[in-house]
Amino acid sequence: MNKIVTLNKNKMFQRAFNRGRQFVSPVLVTYVIKNRNNGKRVGIVTSKKIGKAFRRNRARRVIKEAYRLIWDKIFLGYDVVFVARGKTPFVKMGDVQKEMIKHMNKAGILI
């Protein structure tokens, strides 16, 4: 099993925000953009609008776990950025996973 590669530079996130396709739901916002290499990369954004640190951490954990479960079904060559919304810390991981799958199906990047 390959390691999940994360986006870690601001310019990578800005590229996804400015030129990527955007999919919005009350729980999650997803940006998808084709990358220049042949790997899959993911980024997770939780702003202070979500709440205090424990809520932001919960949102991150829920998003990471939902992504981990569907990671092997995503085509190679895409960067995906997930932005947590206000409801994210309060929903179950299964609900976040359903939204992820819906967004990725719309983007056409699921096997």
mmCIF file of N, CA, C and O in Angstrom:
data_model
loop_
_atom_site.group_PDB
_atom_site.id
_atom_site.type_symbol
_atom_site.label_atom_id
_atom_site.label_comp_id
_atom_site.label_asym_id
_atom_site.label_seq_id
_atom_site.Cartn_x
_atom_site.Cartn_y
_atom_site.Cartn_z
ATOM 1 N N MET A 1 0.847 -1.178 0.000
ATOM 2 C CA MET A 1 0.000 0.000 0.000
ATOM 3 C C MET A 1 0.896 1.246 0.000
ATOM 4 O O MET A 1 1.831 1.349 0.771
ATOM 5 N N ASN A 2 0.586 2.178 -0.858
ATOM 6 C CA ASN A 2 1.356 3.410 -0.948
ATOM 7 C C ASN A 2 0.941 4.373 0.156
ATOM 8 O O ASN A 2 -0.148 4.297 0.705
ATOM 9 N N LYS A 3 1.837 5.304 0.440
ATOM 10 C CA LYS A 3 1.574 6.304 1.463
ATOM 11 C C LYS A 3 0.730 7.435 0.883
ATOM 12 O O LYS A 3 0.892 7.809 -0.280
ATOM 13 N N ILE A 4 -0.166 7.968 1.678
ATOM 14 C CA ILE A 4 -0.982 9.101 1.250
ATOM 15 C C ILE A 4 -0.118 10.358 1.304
ATOM 16 O O ILE A 4 0.439 10.691 2.338
ATOM 17 N N VAL A 5 -0.007 11.042 0.167
ATOM 18 C CA VAL A 5 0.824 12.237 0.059
ATOM 19 C C VAL A 5 -0.054 13.456 0.284
ATOM 20 O O VAL A 5 -1.136 13.571 -0.289
ATOM 21 N N THR A 6 0.433 14.384 1.105
ATOM 22 C CA THR A 6 -0.349 15.569 1.416
ATOM 23 C C THR A 6 0.231 16.802 0.740
ATOM 24 O O THR A 6 1.426 16.875 0.468
ATOM 25 N N LEU A 7 -0.642 17.761 0.475
ATOM 26 C CA LEU A 7 -0.203 19.065 -0.013
ATOM 27 C C LEU A 7 0.325 19.842 1.182
ATOM 28 O O LEU A 7 -0.299 19.846 2.244
ATOM 29 N N ASN A 8 1.463 20.505 1.011
ATOM 30 C CA ASN A 8 2.023 21.194 2.158
ATOM 31 C C ASN A 8 2.537 22.597 1.842
ATOM 32 O O ASN A 8 3.026 23.278 2.721
ATOM 33 N N LYS A 9 2.408 23.040 0.622
ATOM 34 C CA LYS A 9 2.853 24.385 0.252
ATOM 35 C C LYS A 9 1.632 25.236 -0.076
ATOM 36 O O LYS A 9 0.672 24.775 -0.683
ATOM 37 N N ASN A 10 1.692 26.498 0.318
ATOM 38 C CA ASN A 10 0.588 27.411 0.071
ATOM 39 C C ASN A 10 0.274 27.509 -1.418
ATOM 40 O O ASN A 10 -0.898 27.562 -1.803
ATOM 41 N N LYS A 11 1.299 27.523 -2.276
ATOM 42 C CA LYS A 11 1.039 27.658 -3.712
ATOM 43 C C LYS A 11 0.279 26.457 -4.267
ATOM 44 O O LYS A 11 -0.486 26.602 -5.221
ATOM 45 N N MET A 12 0.455 25.277 -3.667
ATOM 46 C CA MET A 12 -0.311 24.100 -4.100
ATOM 47 C C MET A 12 -1.797 24.285 -3.791
ATOM 48 O O MET A 12 -2.658 23.969 -4.604
ATOM 49 N N PHE A 13 -2.079 24.806 -2.596
ATOM 50 C CA PHE A 13 -3.466 25.055 -2.209
ATOM 51 C C PHE A 13 -4.063 26.171 -3.074
ATOM 52 O O PHE A 13 -5.197 26.055 -3.543
ATOM 53 N N GLN A 14 -3.306 27.238 -3.291
ATOM 54 C CA GLN A 14 -3.805 28.354 -4.093
ATOM 55 C C GLN A 14 -4.109 27.920 -5.518
ATOM 56 O O GLN A 14 -5.083 28.378 -6.121
ATOM 57 N N ARG A 15 -3.287 27.051 -6.076
ATOM 58 C CA ARG A 15 -3.529 26.529 -7.427
ATOM 59 C C ARG A 15 -4.865 25.785 -7.470
ATOM 60 O O ARG A 15 -5.653 25.954 -8.397
ATOM 61 N N ALA A 16 -5.136 24.970 -6.453
ATOM 62 C CA ALA A 16 -6.406 24.234 -6.397
ATOM 63 C C ALA A 16 -7.578 25.198 -6.225
ATOM 64 O O ALA A 16 -8.617 25.048 -6.876
ATOM 65 N N PHE A 17 -7.424 26.208 -5.373
ATOM 66 C CA PHE A 17 -8.511 27.152 -5.133
ATOM 67 C C PHE A 17 -8.809 27.997 -6.365
ATOM 68 O O PHE A 17 -9.966 28.273 -6.677
ATOM 69 N N ASN A 18 -7.777 28.412 -7.072
ATOM 70 C CA ASN A 18 -7.960 29.321 -8.202
ATOM 71 C C ASN A 18 -8.345 28.616 -9.501
ATOM 72 O O ASN A 18 -9.139 29.145 -10.277
ATOM 73 N N ARG A 19 -7.775 27.447 -9.746
ATOM 74 C CA ARG A 19 -7.990 26.804 -11.042
ATOM 75 C C ARG A 19 -8.713 25.462 -10.967
ATOM 76 O O ARG A 19 -9.050 24.881 -11.996
ATOM 77 N N GLY A 20 -8.962 24.964 -9.761
ATOM 78 C CA GLY A 20 -9.602 23.663 -9.613
ATOM 79 C C GLY A 20 -11.108 23.733 -9.730
ATOM 80 O O GLY A 20 -11.714 24.796 -9.627
ATOM 81 N N ARG A 21 -11.718 22.569 -9.950
ATOM 82 C CA ARG A 21 -13.179 22.475 -9.967
ATOM 83 C C ARG A 21 -13.662 22.395 -8.527
ATOM 84 O O ARG A 21 -13.079 21.716 -7.698
ATOM 85 N N GLN A 22 -14.753 23.078 -8.241
ATOM 86 C CA GLN A 22 -15.260 23.199 -6.878
ATOM 87 C C GLN A 22 -16.599 22.490 -6.749
ATOM 88 O O GLN A 22 -17.471 22.632 -7.600
ATOM 89 N N PHE A 23 -16.754 21.735 -5.652
ATOM 90 C CA PHE A 23 -18.001 21.039 -5.355
ATOM 91 C C PHE A 23 -18.366 21.368 -3.909
ATOM 92 O O PHE A 23 -17.553 21.184 -3.006
ATOM 93 N N VAL A 24 -19.588 21.843 -3.704
ATOM 94 C CA VAL A 24 -19.980 22.363 -2.395
ATOM 95 C C VAL A 24 -21.157 21.579 -1.833
ATOM 96 O O VAL A 24 -22.086 21.233 -2.555
ATOM 97 N N SER A 25 -21.101 21.310 -0.540
ATOM 98 C CA SER A 25 -22.227 20.751 0.196
ATOM 99 C C SER A 25 -22.209 21.384 1.590
ATOM 100 O O SER A 25 -21.236 22.045 1.951
ATOM 101 N N PRO A 26 -23.254 21.200 2.381
ATOM 102 C CA PRO A 26 -23.272 21.807 3.717
ATOM 103 C C PRO A 26 -22.181 21.268 4.651
ATOM 104 O O PRO A 26 -21.827 21.911 5.622
ATOM 105 N N VAL A 27 -21.647 20.100 4.344
ATOM 106 C CA VAL A 27 -20.670 19.458 5.209
ATOM 107 C C VAL A 27 -19.235 19.685 4.743
ATOM 108 O O VAL A 27 -18.319 19.750 5.552
ATOM 109 N N LEU A 28 -19.032 19.828 3.427
ATOM 110 C CA LEU A 28 -17.683 19.785 2.879
ATOM 111 C C LEU A 28 -17.612 20.545 1.568
ATOM 112 O O LEU A 28 -18.577 20.556 0.804
ATOM 113 N N VAL A 29 -16.478 21.177 1.314
ATOM 114 C CA VAL A 29 -16.188 21.762 0.010
ATOM 115 C C VAL A 29 -14.991 21.006 -0.545
ATOM 116 O O VAL A 29 -14.008 20.780 0.165
ATOM 117 N N THR A 30 -15.069 20.601 -1.805
ATOM 118 C CA THR A 30 -14.005 19.825 -2.427
ATOM 119 C C THR A 30 -13.503 20.558 -3.660
ATOM 120 O O THR A 30 -14.299 20.991 -4.492
ATOM 121 N N TYR A 31 -12.187 20.684 -3.769
ATOM 122 C CA TYR A 31 -11.541 21.236 -4.962
ATOM 123 C C TYR A 31 -10.733 20.123 -5.594
ATOM 124 O O TYR A 31 -9.968 19.434 -4.911
ATOM 125 N N VAL A 32 -10.901 19.940 -6.907
ATOM 126 C CA VAL A 32 -10.179 18.894 -7.627
ATOM 127 C C VAL A 32 -9.450 19.532 -8.799
ATOM 128 O O VAL A 32 -10.038 20.303 -9.557
ATOM 129 N N ILE A 33 -8.170 19.193 -8.946
ATOM 130 C CA ILE A 33 -7.382 19.707 -10.062
ATOM 131 C C ILE A 33 -6.377 18.641 -10.470
ATOM 132 O O ILE A 33 -5.859 17.906 -9.627
ATOM 133 N N LYS A 34 -6.145 18.553 -11.765
ATOM 134 C CA LYS A 34 -5.157 17.606 -12.278
ATOM 135 C C LYS A 34 -3.776 18.124 -11.907
ATOM 136 O O LYS A 34 -3.490 19.304 -12.034
ATOM 137 N N ASN A 35 -2.918 17.215 -11.434
ATOM 138 C CA ASN A 35 -1.577 17.662 -11.062
ATOM 139 C C ASN A 35 -0.568 17.288 -12.142
ATOM 140 O O ASN A 35 -0.885 16.603 -13.101
ATOM 141 N N ARG A 36 0.645 17.772 -11.979
ATOM 142 C CA ARG A 36 1.666 17.607 -13.014
ATOM 143 C C ARG A 36 2.444 16.311 -12.876
ATOM 144 O O ARG A 36 3.205 15.959 -13.753
ATOM 145 N N ASN A 37 2.288 15.629 -11.760
ATOM 146 C CA ASN A 37 2.949 14.339 -11.616
ATOM 147 C C ASN A 37 1.897 13.239 -11.665
ATOM 148 O O ASN A 37 0.727 13.504 -11.874
ATOM 149 N N ASN A 38 2.298 12.027 -11.460
ATOM 150 C CA ASN A 38 1.371 10.914 -11.625
ATOM 151 C C ASN A 38 0.957 10.334 -10.274
ATOM 152 O O ASN A 38 0.810 9.135 -10.133
ATOM 153 N N GLY A 39 0.763 11.177 -9.278
ATOM 154 C CA GLY A 39 0.374 10.696 -7.963
ATOM 155 C C GLY A 39 -0.930 11.315 -7.509
ATOM 156 O O GLY A 39 -1.517 12.150 -8.180
ATOM 157 N N LYS A 40 -1.377 10.875 -6.334
ATOM 158 C CA LYS A 40 -2.569 11.450 -5.713
ATOM 159 C C LYS A 40 -2.099 12.239 -4.507
ATOM 160 O O LYS A 40 -1.316 11.744 -3.706
ATOM 161 N N ARG A 41 -2.585 13.461 -4.392
ATOM 162 C CA ARG A 41 -2.241 14.278 -3.241
ATOM 163 C C ARG A 41 -3.513 14.855 -2.650
ATOM 164 O O ARG A 41 -4.473 15.111 -3.365
ATOM 165 N N VAL A 42 -3.501 15.055 -1.336
ATOM 166 C CA VAL A 42 -4.679 15.570 -0.646
ATOM 167 C C VAL A 42 -4.262 16.692 0.293
ATOM 168 O O VAL A 42 -3.162 16.690 0.832
ATOM 169 N N GLY A 43 -5.153 17.669 0.445
ATOM 170 C CA GLY A 43 -4.959 18.742 1.406
ATOM 171 C C GLY A 43 -6.245 18.945 2.176
ATOM 172 O O GLY A 43 -7.342 18.773 1.630
ATOM 173 N N ILE A 44 -6.122 19.303 3.443
ATOM 174 C CA ILE A 44 -7.285 19.529 4.289
ATOM 175 C C ILE A 44 -7.157 20.907 4.913
ATOM 176 O O ILE A 44 -6.113 21.242 5.475
ATOM 177 N N VAL A 45 -8.230 21.690 4.812
ATOM 178 C CA VAL A 45 -8.233 23.045 5.347
ATOM 179 C C VAL A 45 -9.362 23.157 6.368
ATOM 180 O O VAL A 45 -10.502 22.793 6.089
ATOM 181 N N THR A 46 -9.009 23.647 7.560
ATOM 182 C CA THR A 46 -10.020 23.952 8.571
ATOM 183 C C THR A 46 -9.709 25.344 9.105
ATOM 184 O O THR A 46 -8.649 25.576 9.673
ATOM 185 N N SER A 47 -10.618 26.251 8.904
ATOM 186 C CA SER A 47 -10.376 27.627 9.327
ATOM 187 C C SER A 47 -10.883 27.834 10.757
ATOM 188 O O SER A 47 -11.575 26.981 11.321
ATOM 189 N N LYS A 48 -10.578 28.978 11.301
ATOM 190 C CA LYS A 48 -11.032 29.289 12.659
ATOM 191 C C LYS A 48 -12.539 29.524 12.723
ATOM 192 O O LYS A 48 -13.106 29.590 13.800
ATOM 193 N N LYS A 49 -13.171 29.659 11.566
ATOM 194 C CA LYS A 49 -14.632 29.792 11.541
ATOM 195 C C LYS A 49 -15.312 28.521 12.042
ATOM 196 O O LYS A 49 -16.467 28.555 12.453
ATOM 197 N N ILE A 50 -14.604 27.387 11.965
ATOM 198 C CA ILE A 50 -15.155 26.106 12.411
ATOM 199 C C ILE A 50 -15.373 26.116 13.918
ATOM 200 O O ILE A 50 -16.313 25.545 14.426
ATOM 201 N N GLY A 51 -14.468 26.755 14.645
ATOM 202 C CA GLY A 51 -14.582 26.803 16.096
ATOM 203 C C GLY A 51 -13.215 26.717 16.738
ATOM 204 O O GLY A 51 -12.189 26.963 16.106
ATOM 205 N N LYS A 52 -13.217 26.353 17.997
ATOM 206 C CA LYS A 52 -11.968 26.227 18.749
ATOM 207 C C LYS A 52 -11.166 25.026 18.235
ATOM 208 O O LYS A 52 -11.632 24.276 17.398
ATOM 209 N N ALA A 53 -9.974 24.852 18.784
ATOM 210 C CA ALA A 53 -9.037 23.851 18.278
ATOM 211 C C ALA A 53 -9.614 22.434 18.306
ATOM 212 O O ALA A 53 -9.397 21.658 17.375
ATOM 213 N N PHE A 54 -10.341 22.077 19.345
ATOM 214 C CA PHE A 54 -10.857 20.714 19.421
ATOM 215 C C PHE A 54 -11.869 20.437 18.305
ATOM 216 O O PHE A 54 -11.943 19.320 17.800
ATOM 217 N N ARG A 55 -12.638 21.455 17.886
ATOM 218 C CA ARG A 55 -13.581 21.270 16.778
ATOM 219 C C ARG A 55 -12.838 21.170 15.449
ATOM 220 O O ARG A 55 -13.188 20.378 14.589
ATOM 221 N N ARG A 56 -11.820 22.001 15.259
ATOM 222 C CA ARG A 56 -11.027 21.939 14.023
ATOM 223 C C ARG A 56 -10.316 20.598 13.915
ATOM 224 O O ARG A 56 -10.270 19.993 12.844
ATOM 225 N N ASN A 57 -9.787 20.112 15.030
ATOM 226 C CA ASN A 57 -9.114 18.814 15.023
ATOM 227 C C ASN A 57 -10.084 17.686 14.722
ATOM 228 O O ASN A 57 -9.752 16.758 13.973
ATOM 229 N N ARG A 58 -11.271 17.753 15.282
ATOM 230 C CA ARG A 58 -12.286 16.728 14.994
ATOM 231 C C ARG A 58 -12.645 16.741 13.519
ATOM 232 O O ARG A 58 -12.765 15.693 12.887
ATOM 233 N N ALA A 59 -12.828 17.926 12.945
ATOM 234 C CA ALA A 59 -13.154 18.034 11.524
ATOM 235 C C ALA A 59 -12.041 17.411 10.681
ATOM 236 O O ALA A 59 -12.305 16.664 9.740
ATOM 237 N N ARG A 60 -10.786 17.701 11.023
ATOM 238 C CA ARG A 60 -9.650 17.136 10.293
ATOM 239 C C ARG A 60 -9.611 15.622 10.395
ATOM 240 O O ARG A 60 -9.388 14.926 9.409
ATOM 241 N N ARG A 61 -9.836 15.097 11.593
ATOM 242 C CA ARG A 61 -9.804 13.641 11.792
ATOM 243 C C ARG A 61 -10.894 12.946 10.985
ATOM 244 O O ARG A 61 -10.664 11.906 10.369
ATOM 245 N N VAL A 62 -12.079 13.532 10.989
ATOM 246 C CA VAL A 62 -13.204 12.944 10.254
ATOM 247 C C VAL A 62 -12.907 12.940 8.750
ATOM 248 O O VAL A 62 -13.129 11.943 8.065
ATOM 249 N N ILE A 63 -12.389 14.040 8.241
ATOM 250 C CA ILE A 63 -12.077 14.132 6.811
ATOM 251 C C ILE A 63 -10.964 13.164 6.438
ATOM 252 O O ILE A 63 -11.049 12.464 5.423
ATOM 253 N N LYS A 64 -9.910 13.089 7.262
ATOM 254 C CA LYS A 64 -8.789 12.180 6.975
ATOM 255 C C LYS A 64 -9.243 10.733 6.908
ATOM 256 O O LYS A 64 -8.842 9.983 6.017
ATOM 257 N N GLU A 65 -10.053 10.324 7.860
ATOM 258 C CA GLU A 65 -10.492 8.927 7.891
ATOM 259 C C GLU A 65 -11.407 8.610 6.711
ATOM 260 O O GLU A 65 -11.291 7.550 6.097
ATOM 261 N N ALA A 66 -12.312 9.515 6.387
ATOM 262 C CA ALA A 66 -13.192 9.290 5.235
ATOM 263 C C ALA A 66 -12.374 9.188 3.959
ATOM 264 O O ALA A 66 -12.627 8.327 3.104
ATOM 265 N N TYR A 67 -11.365 10.043 3.809
ATOM 266 C CA TYR A 67 -10.506 9.996 2.618
ATOM 267 C C TYR A 67 -9.689 8.714 2.590
ATOM 268 O O TYR A 67 -9.530 8.091 1.542
ATOM 269 N N ARG A 68 -9.184 8.285 3.732
ATOM 270 C CA ARG A 68 -8.361 7.077 3.783
ATOM 271 C C ARG A 68 -9.126 5.855 3.270
ATOM 272 O O ARG A 68 -8.572 4.988 2.601
ATOM 273 N N LEU A 69 -10.422 5.811 3.566
ATOM 274 C CA LEU A 69 -11.225 4.657 3.166
ATOM 275 C C LEU A 69 -11.509 4.613 1.671
ATOM 276 O O LEU A 69 -11.771 3.537 1.129
ATOM 277 N N ILE A 70 -11.477 5.774 0.991
ATOM 278 C CA ILE A 70 -11.757 5.758 -0.455
ATOM 279 C C ILE A 70 -10.529 6.096 -1.283
ATOM 280 O O ILE A 70 -10.614 6.190 -2.502
ATOM 281 N N TRP A 71 -9.389 6.240 -0.647
ATOM 282 C CA TRP A 71 -8.154 6.660 -1.301
ATOM 283 C C TRP A 71 -7.770 5.773 -2.487
ATOM 284 O O TRP A 71 -7.383 6.265 -3.537
ATOM 285 N N ASP A 72 -7.913 4.470 -2.334
ATOM 286 C CA ASP A 72 -7.478 3.559 -3.395
ATOM 287 C C ASP A 72 -8.423 3.544 -4.601
ATOM 288 O O ASP A 72 -8.086 2.966 -5.636
ATOM 289 N N LYS A 73 -9.566 4.202 -4.517
ATOM 290 C CA LYS A 73 -10.520 4.242 -5.628
ATOM 291 C C LYS A 73 -10.380 5.497 -6.488
ATOM 292 O O LYS A 73 -11.143 5.686 -7.429
ATOM 293 N N ILE A 74 -9.422 6.358 -6.179
ATOM 294 C CA ILE A 74 -9.243 7.615 -6.898
ATOM 295 C C ILE A 74 -8.191 7.427 -7.987
ATOM 296 O O ILE A 74 -7.167 6.788 -7.768
ATOM 297 N N PHE A 75 -8.465 7.997 -9.164
ATOM 298 C CA PHE A 75 -7.503 7.950 -10.257
ATOM 299 C C PHE A 75 -6.210 8.651 -9.869
ATOM 300 O O PHE A 75 -6.222 9.601 -9.081
ATOM 301 N N LEU A 76 -5.114 8.224 -10.481
ATOM 302 C CA LEU A 76 -3.827 8.881 -10.283
ATOM 303 C C LEU A 76 -3.808 10.218 -11.018
ATOM 304 O O LEU A 76 -4.513 10.413 -11.992
ATOM 305 N N GLY A 77 -2.962 11.126 -10.546
ATOM 306 C CA GLY A 77 -2.754 12.387 -11.240
ATOM 307 C C GLY A 77 -3.673 13.519 -10.823
ATOM 308 O O GLY A 77 -3.863 14.458 -11.587
ATOM 309 N N TYR A 78 -4.227 13.467 -9.621
ATOM 310 C CA TYR A 78 -5.133 14.520 -9.163
ATOM 311 C C TYR A 78 -4.755 15.012 -7.772
ATOM 312 O O TYR A 78 -4.320 14.238 -6.919
ATOM 313 N N ASP A 79 -4.933 16.317 -7.580
ATOM 314 C CA ASP A 79 -4.840 16.925 -6.257
ATOM 315 C C ASP A 79 -6.261 17.192 -5.785
ATOM 316 O O ASP A 79 -7.089 17.694 -6.550
ATOM 317 N N VAL A 80 -6.539 16.840 -4.546
ATOM 318 C CA VAL A 80 -7.860 17.065 -3.962
ATOM 319 C C VAL A 80 -7.673 17.860 -2.677
ATOM 320 O O VAL A 80 -6.854 17.501 -1.832
ATOM 321 N N VAL A 81 -8.416 18.953 -2.545
ATOM 322 C CA VAL A 81 -8.380 19.765 -1.329
ATOM 323 C C VAL A 81 -9.780 19.763 -0.728
ATOM 324 O O VAL A 81 -10.757 20.069 -1.415
ATOM 325 N N PHE A 82 -9.848 19.398 0.544
ATOM 326 C CA PHE A 82 -11.115 19.398 1.270
ATOM 327 C C PHE A 82 -11.113 20.566 2.248
ATOM 328 O O PHE A 82 -10.158 20.756 2.994
ATOM 329 N N VAL A 83 -12.206 21.332 2.243
ATOM 330 C CA VAL A 83 -12.364 22.445 3.169
ATOM 331 C C VAL A 83 -13.533 22.114 4.091
ATOM 332 O O VAL A 83 -14.644 21.848 3.623
ATOM 333 N N ALA A 84 -13.260 22.109 5.379
ATOM 334 C CA ALA A 84 -14.301 21.807 6.359
ATOM 335 C C ALA A 84 -15.282 22.969 6.454
ATOM 336 O O ALA A 84 -14.905 24.128 6.320
ATOM 337 N N ARG A 85 -16.540 22.637 6.659
ATOM 338 C CA ARG A 85 -17.576 23.653 6.855
ATOM 339 C C ARG A 85 -18.002 23.634 8.321
ATOM 340 O O ARG A 85 -17.550 22.808 9.103
ATOM 341 N N GLY A 86 -18.921 24.494 8.678
ATOM 342 C CA GLY A 86 -19.366 24.611 10.064
ATOM 343 C C GLY A 86 -19.981 23.346 10.633
ATOM 344 O O GLY A 86 -19.883 23.071 11.825
ATOM 345 N N LYS A 87 -20.617 22.534 9.794
ATOM 346 C CA LYS A 87 -21.265 21.304 10.256
ATOM 347 C C LYS A 87 -20.302 20.123 10.376
ATOM 348 O O LYS A 87 -20.639 19.123 10.997
ATOM 349 N N THR A 88 -19.137 20.212 9.778
ATOM 350 C CA THR A 88 -18.230 19.064 9.693
ATOM 351 C C THR A 88 -17.896 18.443 11.050
ATOM 352 O O THR A 88 -17.929 17.223 11.174
ATOM 353 N N PRO A 89 -17.586 19.204 12.091
ATOM 354 C CA PRO A 89 -17.235 18.552 13.363
ATOM 355 C C PRO A 89 -18.406 17.828 14.027
ATOM 356 O O PRO A 89 -18.199 17.016 14.927
ATOM 357 N N PHE A 90 -19.613 18.111 13.591
ATOM 358 C CA PHE A 90 -20.789 17.562 14.255
ATOM 359 C C PHE A 90 -21.405 16.366 13.542
ATOM 360 O O PHE A 90 -22.334 15.761 14.059
ATOM 361 N N VAL A 91 -20.915 16.014 12.354
ATOM 362 C CA VAL A 91 -21.488 14.889 11.620
ATOM 363 C C VAL A 91 -20.585 13.672 11.749
ATOM 364 O O VAL A 91 -19.414 13.782 12.116
ATOM 365 N N LYS A 92 -21.138 12.526 11.426
ATOM 366 C CA LYS A 92 -20.373 11.289 11.503
ATOM 367 C C LYS A 92 -19.507 11.134 10.262
ATOM 368 O O LYS A 92 -19.776 11.727 9.221
ATOM 369 N N MET A 93 -18.479 10.325 10.407
ATOM 370 C CA MET A 93 -17.535 10.112 9.321
ATOM 371 C C MET A 93 -18.230 9.539 8.085
ATOM 372 O O MET A 93 -17.881 9.880 6.954
ATOM 373 N N GLY A 94 -19.227 8.708 8.260
ATOM 374 C CA GLY A 94 -19.943 8.118 7.132
ATOM 375 C C GLY A 94 -20.642 9.167 6.275
ATOM 376 O O GLY A 94 -20.685 9.048 5.049
ATOM 377 N N ASP A 95 -21.175 10.197 6.922
ATOM 378 C CA ASP A 95 -21.824 11.273 6.182
ATOM 379 C C ASP A 95 -20.814 12.066 5.360
ATOM 380 O O ASP A 95 -21.079 12.443 4.217
ATOM 381 N N VAL A 96 -19.649 12.317 5.944
ATOM 382 C CA VAL A 96 -18.595 13.022 5.219
ATOM 383 C C VAL A 96 -18.125 12.170 4.042
ATOM 384 O O VAL A 96 -17.906 12.676 2.935
ATOM 385 N N GLN A 97 -18.001 10.877 4.260
ATOM 386 C CA GLN A 97 -17.559 9.977 3.196
ATOM 387 C C GLN A 97 -18.564 9.963 2.038
ATOM 388 O O GLN A 97 -18.164 9.974 0.875
ATOM 389 N N LYS A 98 -19.851 9.964 2.339
ATOM 390 C CA LYS A 98 -20.875 10.003 1.283
ATOM 391 C C LYS A 98 -20.748 11.270 0.452
ATOM 392 O O LYS A 98 -20.857 11.234 -0.775
ATOM 393 N N GLU A 99 -20.522 12.401 1.116
ATOM 394 C CA GLU A 99 -20.350 13.666 0.388
ATOM 395 C C GLU A 99 -19.095 13.636 -0.468
ATOM 396 O O GLU A 99 -19.095 14.116 -1.597
ATOM 397 N N MET A 100 -18.008 13.075 0.066
ATOM 398 C CA MET A 100 -16.769 12.955 -0.713
ATOM 399 C C MET A 100 -16.986 12.140 -1.974
ATOM 400 O O MET A 100 -16.559 12.527 -3.064
ATOM 401 N N ILE A 101 -17.641 11.009 -1.816
ATOM 402 C CA ILE A 101 -17.894 10.130 -2.962
ATOM 403 C C ILE A 101 -18.766 10.851 -3.986
ATOM 404 O O ILE A 101 -18.518 10.778 -5.188
ATOM 405 N N LYS A 102 -19.774 11.577 -3.520
ATOM 406 C CA LYS A 102 -20.644 12.322 -4.419
ATOM 407 C C LYS A 102 -19.848 13.374 -5.199
ATOM 408 O O LYS A 102 -19.984 13.500 -6.414
ATOM 409 N N HIS A 103 -18.998 14.112 -4.503
ATOM 410 C CA HIS A 103 -18.196 15.150 -5.154
ATOM 411 C C HIS A 103 -17.211 14.543 -6.151
ATOM 412 O O HIS A 103 -17.037 15.061 -7.259
ATOM 413 N N MET A 104 -16.583 13.443 -5.777
ATOM 414 C CA MET A 104 -15.597 12.829 -6.669
ATOM 415 C C MET A 104 -16.246 12.156 -7.870
ATOM 416 O O MET A 104 -15.654 12.103 -8.947
ATOM 417 N N ASN A 105 -17.453 11.651 -7.696
ATOM 418 C CA ASN A 105 -18.183 11.121 -8.853
ATOM 419 C C ASN A 105 -18.521 12.238 -9.829
ATOM 420 O O ASN A 105 -18.410 12.055 -11.036
ATOM 421 N N LYS A 106 -18.936 13.398 -9.306
ATOM 422 C CA LYS A 106 -19.219 14.540 -10.172
ATOM 423 C C LYS A 106 -17.965 14.985 -10.909
ATOM 424 O O LYS A 106 -18.016 15.396 -12.064
ATOM 425 N N ALA A 107 -16.815 14.910 -10.224
ATOM 426 C CA ALA A 107 -15.545 15.304 -10.833
ATOM 427 C C ALA A 107 -15.043 14.251 -11.806
ATOM 428 O O ALA A 107 -14.198 14.534 -12.657
ATOM 429 N N GLY A 108 -15.544 13.016 -11.694
ATOM 430 C CA GLY A 108 -15.136 11.951 -12.595
ATOM 431 C C GLY A 108 -13.770 11.374 -12.278
ATOM 432 O O GLY A 108 -13.064 10.915 -13.177
ATOM 433 N N ILE A 109 -13.390 11.369 -10.993
ATOM 434 C CA ILE A 109 -12.069 10.849 -10.658
ATOM 435 C C ILE A 109 -12.109 9.558 -9.857
ATOM 436 O O ILE A 109 -11.076 9.074 -9.417
ATOM 437 N N LEU A 110 -13.272 8.970 -9.670
ATOM 438 C CA LEU A 110 -13.365 7.676 -8.979
ATOM 439 C C LEU A 110 -13.352 6.542 -9.989
ATOM 440 O O LEU A 110 -13.932 6.636 -11.065
ATOM 441 N N ILE A 111 -12.692 5.467 -9.615
ATOM 442 C CA ILE A 111 -12.644 4.277 -10.484
ATOM 443 C C ILE A 111 -14.000 3.610 -10.494
ATOM 444 O O ILE A 111 -14.643 3.467 -9.510
#
